[in-house]
Coordinates of C-alpha atoms in Angstrom, one line a residue:
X1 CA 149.2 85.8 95.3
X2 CA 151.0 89.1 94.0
X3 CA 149.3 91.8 94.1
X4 CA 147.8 93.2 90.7
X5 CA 147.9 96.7 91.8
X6 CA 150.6 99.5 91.0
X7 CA 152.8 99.7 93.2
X8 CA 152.4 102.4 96.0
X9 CA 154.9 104.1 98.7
X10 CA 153.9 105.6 101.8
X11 CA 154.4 106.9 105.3
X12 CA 152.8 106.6 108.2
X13 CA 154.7 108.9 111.2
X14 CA 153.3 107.6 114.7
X15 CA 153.6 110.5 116.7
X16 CA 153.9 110.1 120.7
X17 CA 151.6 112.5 122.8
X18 CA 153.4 115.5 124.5
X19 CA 154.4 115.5 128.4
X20 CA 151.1 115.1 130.9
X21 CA 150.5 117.2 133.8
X22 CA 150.8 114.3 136.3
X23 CA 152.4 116.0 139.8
X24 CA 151.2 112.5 141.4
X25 CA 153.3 110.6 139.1
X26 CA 150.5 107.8 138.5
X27 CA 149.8 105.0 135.8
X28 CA 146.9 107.2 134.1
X29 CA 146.6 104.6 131.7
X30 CA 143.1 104.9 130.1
X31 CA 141.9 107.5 132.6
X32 CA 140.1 110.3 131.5
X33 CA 141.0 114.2 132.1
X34 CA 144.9 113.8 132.1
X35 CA 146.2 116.6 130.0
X36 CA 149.3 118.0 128.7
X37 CA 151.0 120.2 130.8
X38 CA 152.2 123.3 129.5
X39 CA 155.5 122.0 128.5
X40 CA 153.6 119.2 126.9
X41 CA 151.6 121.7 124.8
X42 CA 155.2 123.6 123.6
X43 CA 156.0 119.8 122.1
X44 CA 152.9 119.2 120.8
X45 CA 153.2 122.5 118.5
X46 CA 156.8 122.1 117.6
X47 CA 155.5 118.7 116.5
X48 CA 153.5 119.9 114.5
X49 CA 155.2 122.9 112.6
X50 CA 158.4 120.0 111.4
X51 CA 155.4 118.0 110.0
X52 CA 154.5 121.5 108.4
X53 CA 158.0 121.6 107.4
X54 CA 158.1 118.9 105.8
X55 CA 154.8 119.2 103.7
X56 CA 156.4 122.5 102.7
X57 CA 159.5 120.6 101.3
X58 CA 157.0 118.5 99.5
X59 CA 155.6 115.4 101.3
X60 CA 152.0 115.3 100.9
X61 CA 150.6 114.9 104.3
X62 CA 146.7 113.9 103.8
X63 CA 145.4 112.2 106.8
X64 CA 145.4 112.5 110.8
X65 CA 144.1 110.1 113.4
X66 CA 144.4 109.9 117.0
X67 CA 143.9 107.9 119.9
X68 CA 140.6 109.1 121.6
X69 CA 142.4 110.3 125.2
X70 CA 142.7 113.5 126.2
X71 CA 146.5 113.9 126.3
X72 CA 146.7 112.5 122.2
X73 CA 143.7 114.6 121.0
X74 CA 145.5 117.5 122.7
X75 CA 148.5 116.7 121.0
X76 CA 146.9 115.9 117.6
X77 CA 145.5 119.7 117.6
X78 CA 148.1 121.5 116.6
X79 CA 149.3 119.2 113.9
X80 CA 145.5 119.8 112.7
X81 CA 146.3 123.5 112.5
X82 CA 149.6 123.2 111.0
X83 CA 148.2 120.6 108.2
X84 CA 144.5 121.8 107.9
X85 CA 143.7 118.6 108.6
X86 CA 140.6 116.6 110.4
X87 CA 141.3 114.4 113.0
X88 CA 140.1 111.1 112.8
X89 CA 139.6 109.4 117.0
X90 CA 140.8 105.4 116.7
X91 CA 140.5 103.4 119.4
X92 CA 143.3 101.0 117.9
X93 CA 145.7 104.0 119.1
X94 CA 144.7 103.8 122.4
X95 CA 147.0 103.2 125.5
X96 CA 147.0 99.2 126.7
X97 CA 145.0 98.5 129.6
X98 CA 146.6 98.1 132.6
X99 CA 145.9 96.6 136.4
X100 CA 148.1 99.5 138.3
X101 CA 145.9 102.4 136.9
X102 CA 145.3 105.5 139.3
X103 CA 148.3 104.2 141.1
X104 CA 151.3 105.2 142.0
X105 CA 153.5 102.2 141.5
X106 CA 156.6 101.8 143.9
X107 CA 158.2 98.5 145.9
X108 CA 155.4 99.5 148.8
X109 CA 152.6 99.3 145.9
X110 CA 154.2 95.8 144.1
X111 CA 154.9 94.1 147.4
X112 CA 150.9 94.1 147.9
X113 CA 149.6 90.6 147.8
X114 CA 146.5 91.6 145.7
X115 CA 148.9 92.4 142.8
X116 CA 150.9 89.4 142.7
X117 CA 148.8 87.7 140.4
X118 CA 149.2 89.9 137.9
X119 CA 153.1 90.0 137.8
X120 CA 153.5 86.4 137.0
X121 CA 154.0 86.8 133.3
X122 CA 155.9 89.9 132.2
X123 CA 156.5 88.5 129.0
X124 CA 152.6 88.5 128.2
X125 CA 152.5 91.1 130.2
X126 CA 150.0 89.5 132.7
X127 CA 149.2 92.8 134.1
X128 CA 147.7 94.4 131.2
X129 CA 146.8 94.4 127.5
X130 CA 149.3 91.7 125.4
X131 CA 151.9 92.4 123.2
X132 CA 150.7 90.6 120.4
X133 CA 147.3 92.5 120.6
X134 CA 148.7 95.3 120.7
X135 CA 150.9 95.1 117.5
X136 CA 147.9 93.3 116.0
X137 CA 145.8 96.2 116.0
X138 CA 148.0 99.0 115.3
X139 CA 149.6 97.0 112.4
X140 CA 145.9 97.1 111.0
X141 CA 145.2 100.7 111.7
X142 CA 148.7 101.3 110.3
X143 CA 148.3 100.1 107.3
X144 CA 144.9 101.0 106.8
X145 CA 146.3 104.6 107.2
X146 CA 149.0 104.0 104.4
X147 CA 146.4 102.8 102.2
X148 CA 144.1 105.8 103.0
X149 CA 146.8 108.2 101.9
X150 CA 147.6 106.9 98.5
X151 CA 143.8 106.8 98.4
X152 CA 143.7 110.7 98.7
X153 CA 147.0 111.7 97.7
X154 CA 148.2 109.4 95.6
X155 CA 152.0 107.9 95.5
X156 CA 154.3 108.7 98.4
X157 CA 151.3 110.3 100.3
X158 CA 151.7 110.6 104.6
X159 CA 149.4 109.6 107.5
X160 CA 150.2 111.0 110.9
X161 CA 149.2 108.7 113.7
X162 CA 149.0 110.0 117.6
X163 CA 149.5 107.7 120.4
X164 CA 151.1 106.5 123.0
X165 CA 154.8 105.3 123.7
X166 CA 153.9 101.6 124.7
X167 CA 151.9 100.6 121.4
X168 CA 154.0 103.0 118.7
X169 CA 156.9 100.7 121.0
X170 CA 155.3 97.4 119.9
X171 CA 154.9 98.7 116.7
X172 CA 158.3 99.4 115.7
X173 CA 159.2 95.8 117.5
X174 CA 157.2 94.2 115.2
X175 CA 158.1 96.0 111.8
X176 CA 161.7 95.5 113.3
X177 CA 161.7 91.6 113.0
X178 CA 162.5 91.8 116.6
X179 CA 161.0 90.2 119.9
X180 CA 158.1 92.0 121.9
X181 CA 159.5 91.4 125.5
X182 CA 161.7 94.1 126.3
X183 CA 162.6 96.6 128.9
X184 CA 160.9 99.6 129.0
X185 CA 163.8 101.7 130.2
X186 CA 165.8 100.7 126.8
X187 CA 162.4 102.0 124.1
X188 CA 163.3 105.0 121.8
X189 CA 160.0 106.5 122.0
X190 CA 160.5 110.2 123.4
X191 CA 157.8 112.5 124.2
X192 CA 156.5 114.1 120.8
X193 CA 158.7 112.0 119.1
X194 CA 158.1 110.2 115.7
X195 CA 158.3 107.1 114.4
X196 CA 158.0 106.9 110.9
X197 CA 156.7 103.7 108.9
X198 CA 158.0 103.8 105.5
X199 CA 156.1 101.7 103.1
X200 CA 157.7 101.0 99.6
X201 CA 154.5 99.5 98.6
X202 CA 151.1 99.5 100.6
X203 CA 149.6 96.3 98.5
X204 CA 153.2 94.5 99.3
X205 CA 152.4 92.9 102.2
X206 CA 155.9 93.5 103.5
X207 CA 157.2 95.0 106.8
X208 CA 157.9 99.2 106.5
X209 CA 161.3 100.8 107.3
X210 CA 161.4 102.6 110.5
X211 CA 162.8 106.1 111.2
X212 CA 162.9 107.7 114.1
X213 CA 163.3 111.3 115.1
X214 CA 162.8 113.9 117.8
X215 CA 161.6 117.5 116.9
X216 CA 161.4 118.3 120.6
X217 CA 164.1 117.1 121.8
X218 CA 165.5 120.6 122.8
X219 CA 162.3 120.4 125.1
X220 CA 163.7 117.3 126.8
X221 CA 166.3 118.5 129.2
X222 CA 164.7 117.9 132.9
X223 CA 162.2 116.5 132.1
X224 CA 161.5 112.7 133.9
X225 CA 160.3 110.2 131.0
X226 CA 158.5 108.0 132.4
X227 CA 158.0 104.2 130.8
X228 CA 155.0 103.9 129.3
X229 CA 151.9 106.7 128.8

């Protein structure tokens, strides 16, 4: 059934943590204590002060969440300072589980016999979190933040959502129509980047636009971007 309601836009911008002080290049996965570096910190603020930018041009940014890790709370702080806003930890932003955590993952590490049986399946992946529970729950906490944001602002209001490059991946997949099994090297999803989910109506029920940018990109060059975190 239609909805009765008024139609409402909104955005929700999924913003990817900053770079991680990780010298032992590991899967850090869920693990506590792993926090930007000081490079990540510089993307984290220049984040935040084009979402500033923006609210000064006049989009009425209202609400901030964040996944509950270190590295996306640290990230999340300065967009709290440049927006005056709270943030709110979800655990639906957190980073998908995963077998190889605290690893360093090489051909040495994969040709172990005690990991074979979770290679099997890479299309589930069979070595962590699935795809499809992953989009399921950021799909909920994305729209519950599009609907929170008319709630305070009204029409056209903004959420910003911080976490990590694997589910804001699966995210985009999903609103994109496209397949979930994919190659990590080949996902858009820079360090501090943002994907935005534009909503022309939050009751709709209908898929957002994406758009995609990359404040710190001038931040990027040298910088080795891993596949996933």
């Amino acid at each position: 059934m239609p909805s009765l309601k008024a139609p409402s836009s909104a955005t929700v911008h999924l913003l990817r943590h900053g770079q991680v002080h990780n010298p032992d290049r590991i899967v850090y996965g869920r693990l506590p204590e792993f926090h930007l570096s000081d490079l990540g910190h510089q993307m984290a603020q220049v984040a935040g002060e084009a979402l500033a930018q923006r609210r000064e041009a006049g989009a009425k940014l209202v609400y901030l969440a964040a996944s509950p890790l270190t590295r996306t709370l640290e990230t999340a702080a300065p967009v709290s300072a440049a927006l005056d806003l709270e943030i709110h930890p979800d655990e639906r932003l957190i980073e998908p589980r995963n077998h190889f955590e605290g690893l360093h993952v090489n051909g040495a590490e994969l040709a172990r016999v005690v990991h074979w049986p979770y290679l099997l399946n890479p299309l589930r992946p069979s070595w962590g979190e699935p795809y499809r529970d992953q989009v399921a729950r950021m799909a909920e906490v994305v729209v519950e933040a599009a609907r929170r944001a008319v709630e305070i602002g009204g029409d056209g209001a903004e959420a910003v959502l911080v976490s990590h490059q694997l589910p804001i991946w699966m995210a985009r997949r999903s609103a994109e129509g496209k397949l979930l099994p994919h190659d990590p090297r080949a996902r858009q999803c820079n360090l501090a980047s943002l994907t935005s989910m534009v909503f022309d109506d939050v009751h709709a029920g209908l898929r957002p636009r994406v758009v995609y940018s990359e404040p710190a990109a001038h931040l990027y060059p040298g910088v080795n971007q891993l596949p996933g975190s």
